[in-house]
Amino acid sequence: MINELELLKNNSNVPEQNALTNNTEISGIPLCVNESLNDVIICFGKKLNIEIKNSNLSKLYREKNNKDSQGKIIVHFINKIIKDNLVSGIKTLYKSGKQLTSNHVNSNFPETNIYINDQLSKGNKRLFWLSKLLSKTYDFIYTWTNSSGVFMKKNYSSHSFRVISVNQLIKIDVDKKVIQLYDGVIEH
């Protein structure tokens, strides 16, 4: 029964993730009174040497949650190319050992790190969270996401693999160190 349920969840997760292909989540930019998210994102792009125009932006909003009173900025770009350029730009910056902080976007902001990620479906957010826990427990060197989903890599000589189901993660958890976390993820 779990395998059938897991298959149904995986199949419904794919179109949901595909619908988010042009979207990013940006955290670390403080909330301002009367802020213009369009202006914030355009300035953000300039700091990465990426030209973003208002016409490139389909929809922007702050996603509120209990953990972060500032809320993540959700950006819906009109196409994947612009989004990929932005994500690539910040990854290149990070790989060079530099960090983009909010005061780079606006000098009145405090110096807090800015993070940008592909927006994930609810199912992939859950898989990513569990994958990160397993990565720490079983010493995987990388766990990451992109618009295609969640990926893991055990060591430098191993191949990376895409995480497509909780059952796949259960097989990795051979010592059952994080099995209690699965209870809320798999419906019996």
Tab-separated table of C-alpha atoms in Angstrom:
chain	number	residue	atom	x	y	z
A	1	MET	CA	0.000	0.000	0.000
A	2	ILE	CA	2.826	2.431	0.845
A	3	ASN	CA	4.503	1.856	-2.526
A	4	GLU	CA	1.252	2.628	-4.391
A	5	LEU	CA	0.656	5.727	-2.270
A	6	GLU	CA	4.267	6.821	-2.746
A	7	LEU	CA	3.938	6.358	-6.527
A	8	LEU	CA	0.800	8.516	-6.591
A	9	LYS	CA	2.530	11.233	-4.552
A	10	ASN	CA	5.573	11.169	-6.841
A	11	ASN	CA	3.386	11.408	-9.942
A	12	SER	CA	1.456	14.390	-8.571
A	13	ASN	CA	4.680	16.082	-7.429
A	14	VAL	CA	6.168	16.236	-10.948
A	15	PRO	CA	3.581	18.575	-12.506
A	16	GLU	CA	3.531	20.687	-9.349
A	17	GLN	CA	7.330	21.106	-9.548
A	18	ASN	CA	7.180	21.772	-13.293
A	19	ALA	CA	4.726	24.613	-12.641
A	20	LEU	CA	7.388	26.263	-10.439
A	21	THR	CA	10.173	26.113	-13.057
A	22	ASN	CA	10.366	29.911	-13.445
A	23	ASN	CA	10.220	30.665	-9.716
A	24	THR	CA	12.795	31.461	-7.053
A	25	GLU	CA	12.732	32.006	-3.309
A	26	ILE	CA	14.965	34.719	-1.895
A	27	SER	CA	15.543	35.002	1.830
A	28	GLY	CA	17.590	37.429	3.885
A	29	ILE	CA	16.218	40.671	2.464
A	30	PRO	CA	14.559	42.658	5.260
A	31	LEU	CA	10.954	43.763	4.994
A	32	CYS	CA	10.538	47.517	4.485
A	33	VAL	CA	7.538	49.758	4.849
A	34	ASN	CA	6.147	50.579	1.381
A	35	GLU	CA	8.763	48.405	-0.285
A	36	SER	CA	8.790	47.831	-4.013
A	37	LEU	CA	9.751	44.208	-4.539
A	38	ASN	CA	10.273	44.940	-8.233
A	39	ASP	CA	12.919	47.536	-7.353
A	40	VAL	CA	14.524	45.182	-4.812
A	41	ILE	CA	14.823	42.355	-7.378
A	42	ILE	CA	16.119	44.671	-10.123
A	43	CYS	CA	18.776	46.020	-7.728
A	44	PHE	CA	19.578	42.472	-6.628
A	45	GLY	CA	20.188	41.546	-10.275
A	46	LYS	CA	22.440	44.579	-10.806
A	47	LYS	CA	24.657	43.471	-7.920
A	48	LEU	CA	25.130	40.184	-9.776
A	49	ASN	CA	25.639	41.927	-13.149
A	50	ILE	CA	22.347	40.536	-14.416
A	51	GLU	CA	19.900	42.859	-16.121
A	52	ILE	CA	16.388	42.324	-14.836
A	53	LYS	CA	13.565	44.483	-16.158
A	54	ASN	CA	10.054	44.916	-14.809
A	55	SER	CA	8.873	43.132	-17.938
A	56	ASN	CA	10.869	40.031	-16.825
A	57	LEU	CA	8.838	39.748	-13.627
A	58	SER	CA	5.457	38.060	-13.679
A	59	LYS	CA	4.576	38.131	-9.983
A	60	LEU	CA	6.367	38.934	-6.715
A	61	TYR	CA	5.255	38.576	-3.122
A	62	ARG	CA	6.497	37.816	0.362
A	63	GLU	CA	5.651	34.424	1.746
A	64	LYS	CA	4.941	34.714	5.451
A	65	ASN	CA	5.864	31.995	7.900
A	66	ASN	CA	6.291	31.630	11.637
A	67	LYS	CA	10.066	31.138	11.592
A	68	ASP	CA	11.004	34.220	9.580
A	69	SER	CA	9.081	37.397	10.321
A	70	GLN	CA	10.605	38.947	7.202
A	71	GLY	CA	9.236	36.304	4.873
A	72	LYS	CA	10.880	34.926	1.765
A	73	ILE	CA	10.438	36.819	-1.470
A	74	ILE	CA	8.859	34.622	-4.122
A	75	VAL	CA	9.681	35.712	-7.662
A	76	HIS	CA	7.815	34.382	-10.702
A	77	PHE	CA	9.910	35.225	-13.753
A	78	ILE	CA	8.350	35.251	-17.217
A	79	ASN	CA	10.859	32.647	-18.370
A	80	LYS	CA	13.364	30.156	-17.027
A	81	ILE	CA	16.401	31.787	-18.675
A	82	ILE	CA	16.254	34.909	-16.531
A	83	LYS	CA	15.695	32.876	-13.382
A	84	ASP	CA	18.575	30.537	-14.221
A	85	ASN	CA	20.865	33.520	-14.870
A	86	LEU	CA	20.061	34.916	-11.427
A	87	VAL	CA	20.573	31.581	-9.654
A	88	SER	CA	23.788	30.977	-11.613
A	89	GLY	CA	25.033	34.477	-10.781
A	90	ILE	CA	24.700	34.018	-7.055
A	91	LYS	CA	26.189	30.500	-7.177
A	92	THR	CA	29.206	31.888	-9.037
A	93	LEU	CA	29.574	34.570	-6.370
A	94	TYR	CA	29.409	31.982	-3.566
A	95	LYS	CA	31.943	29.725	-5.298
A	96	SER	CA	34.359	32.649	-5.447
A	97	GLY	CA	34.166	32.834	-1.658
A	98	LYS	CA	32.048	35.981	-1.571
A	99	GLN	CA	28.619	36.434	-0.044
A	100	LEU	CA	25.851	38.773	-1.141
A	101	THR	CA	24.344	40.557	1.840
A	102	SER	CA	21.213	42.649	2.139
A	103	ASN	CA	23.184	45.880	2.614
A	104	HIS	CA	24.586	45.334	-0.901
A	105	VAL	CA	21.023	45.640	-2.185
A	106	ASN	CA	20.157	48.615	0.006
A	107	SER	CA	22.734	50.439	2.140
A	108	ASN	CA	20.065	51.033	4.813
A	109	PHE	CA	19.593	47.287	5.333
A	110	PRO	CA	21.525	45.416	8.025
A	111	GLU	CA	24.272	43.050	6.879
A	112	THR	CA	22.439	39.737	6.584
A	113	ASN	CA	23.229	36.962	4.122
A	114	ILE	CA	20.946	36.579	1.115
A	115	TYR	CA	20.032	33.122	-0.135
A	116	ILE	CA	18.354	32.271	-3.416
A	117	ASN	CA	16.926	28.907	-4.354
A	118	ASP	CA	14.607	27.376	-6.874
A	119	GLN	CA	11.102	27.282	-5.480
A	120	LEU	CA	10.186	23.709	-4.614
A	121	SER	CA	6.842	21.954	-4.546
A	122	LYS	CA	5.534	20.940	-1.135
A	123	GLY	CA	6.593	17.337	-1.776
A	124	ASN	CA	10.124	18.315	-2.812
A	125	LYS	CA	10.478	20.613	0.213
A	126	ARG	CA	9.704	17.617	2.405
A	127	LEU	CA	12.152	15.399	0.474
A	128	PHE	CA	14.849	18.073	0.704
A	129	TRP	CA	14.395	18.432	4.463
A	130	LEU	CA	14.640	14.678	4.976
A	131	SER	CA	17.576	14.423	2.542
A	132	LYS	CA	19.514	17.073	4.475
A	133	LEU	CA	18.947	15.188	7.727
A	134	LEU	CA	20.140	11.951	6.154
A	135	SER	CA	23.129	13.724	4.599
A	136	LYS	CA	24.286	14.860	8.018
A	137	THR	CA	23.622	11.476	9.618
A	138	TYR	CA	25.345	9.415	6.903
A	139	ASP	CA	28.063	11.889	5.873
A	140	PHE	CA	26.945	12.764	2.349
A	141	ILE	CA	29.047	15.626	0.994
A	142	TYR	CA	26.292	17.340	-1.000
A	143	THR	CA	22.546	17.718	-0.895
A	144	TRP	CA	21.023	20.296	-3.211
A	145	THR	CA	17.994	21.259	-5.208
A	146	ASN	CA	17.266	22.744	-8.571
A	147	SER	CA	14.105	23.145	-10.586
A	148	SER	CA	14.213	19.407	-11.359
A	149	GLY	CA	14.079	18.302	-7.726
A	150	VAL	CA	16.337	17.095	-4.909
A	151	PHE	CA	19.797	15.579	-5.374
A	152	MET	CA	22.422	13.928	-3.167
A	153	LYS	CA	26.054	12.865	-3.539
A	154	LYS	CA	27.806	10.599	-1.037
A	155	ASN	CA	31.447	11.434	-1.834
A	156	TYR	CA	33.648	12.970	-4.514
A	157	SER	CA	34.066	9.714	-6.437
A	158	SER	CA	30.389	8.716	-6.376
A	159	HIS	CA	27.694	9.732	-8.828
A	160	SER	CA	24.992	12.116	-7.715
A	161	PHE	CA	21.422	10.865	-7.729
A	162	ARG	CA	17.981	12.383	-7.757
A	163	VAL	CA	15.787	11.762	-4.732
A	164	ILE	CA	12.311	10.917	-5.959
A	165	SER	CA	10.643	9.305	-2.959
A	166	VAL	CA	10.657	8.911	0.790
A	167	ASN	CA	11.032	5.147	0.260
A	168	GLN	CA	14.358	5.841	-1.439
A	169	LEU	CA	15.479	7.747	1.672
A	170	ILE	CA	14.273	4.978	3.972
A	171	LYS	CA	16.618	2.591	2.135
A	172	ILE	CA	19.532	4.956	2.807
A	173	ASP	CA	18.633	5.076	6.509
A	174	VAL	CA	19.948	1.553	7.136
A	175	ASP	CA	20.613	2.218	10.828
A	176	LYS	CA	17.115	3.704	11.287
A	177	LYS	CA	18.666	6.802	12.854
A	178	VAL	CA	16.040	9.182	11.498
A	179	ILE	CA	13.151	6.770	10.894
A	180	GLN	CA	10.901	8.556	13.411
A	181	LEU	CA	10.841	11.561	11.080
A	182	TYR	CA	9.152	9.518	8.352
A	183	ASP	CA	5.961	9.000	10.362
A	184	GLY	CA	4.581	12.388	9.395
A	185	VAL	CA	5.683	12.029	5.789
A	186	ILE	CA	4.298	8.622	4.823
A	187	GLU	CA	0.616	8.076	5.366
A	188	HIS	CA	-0.171	4.528	6.400
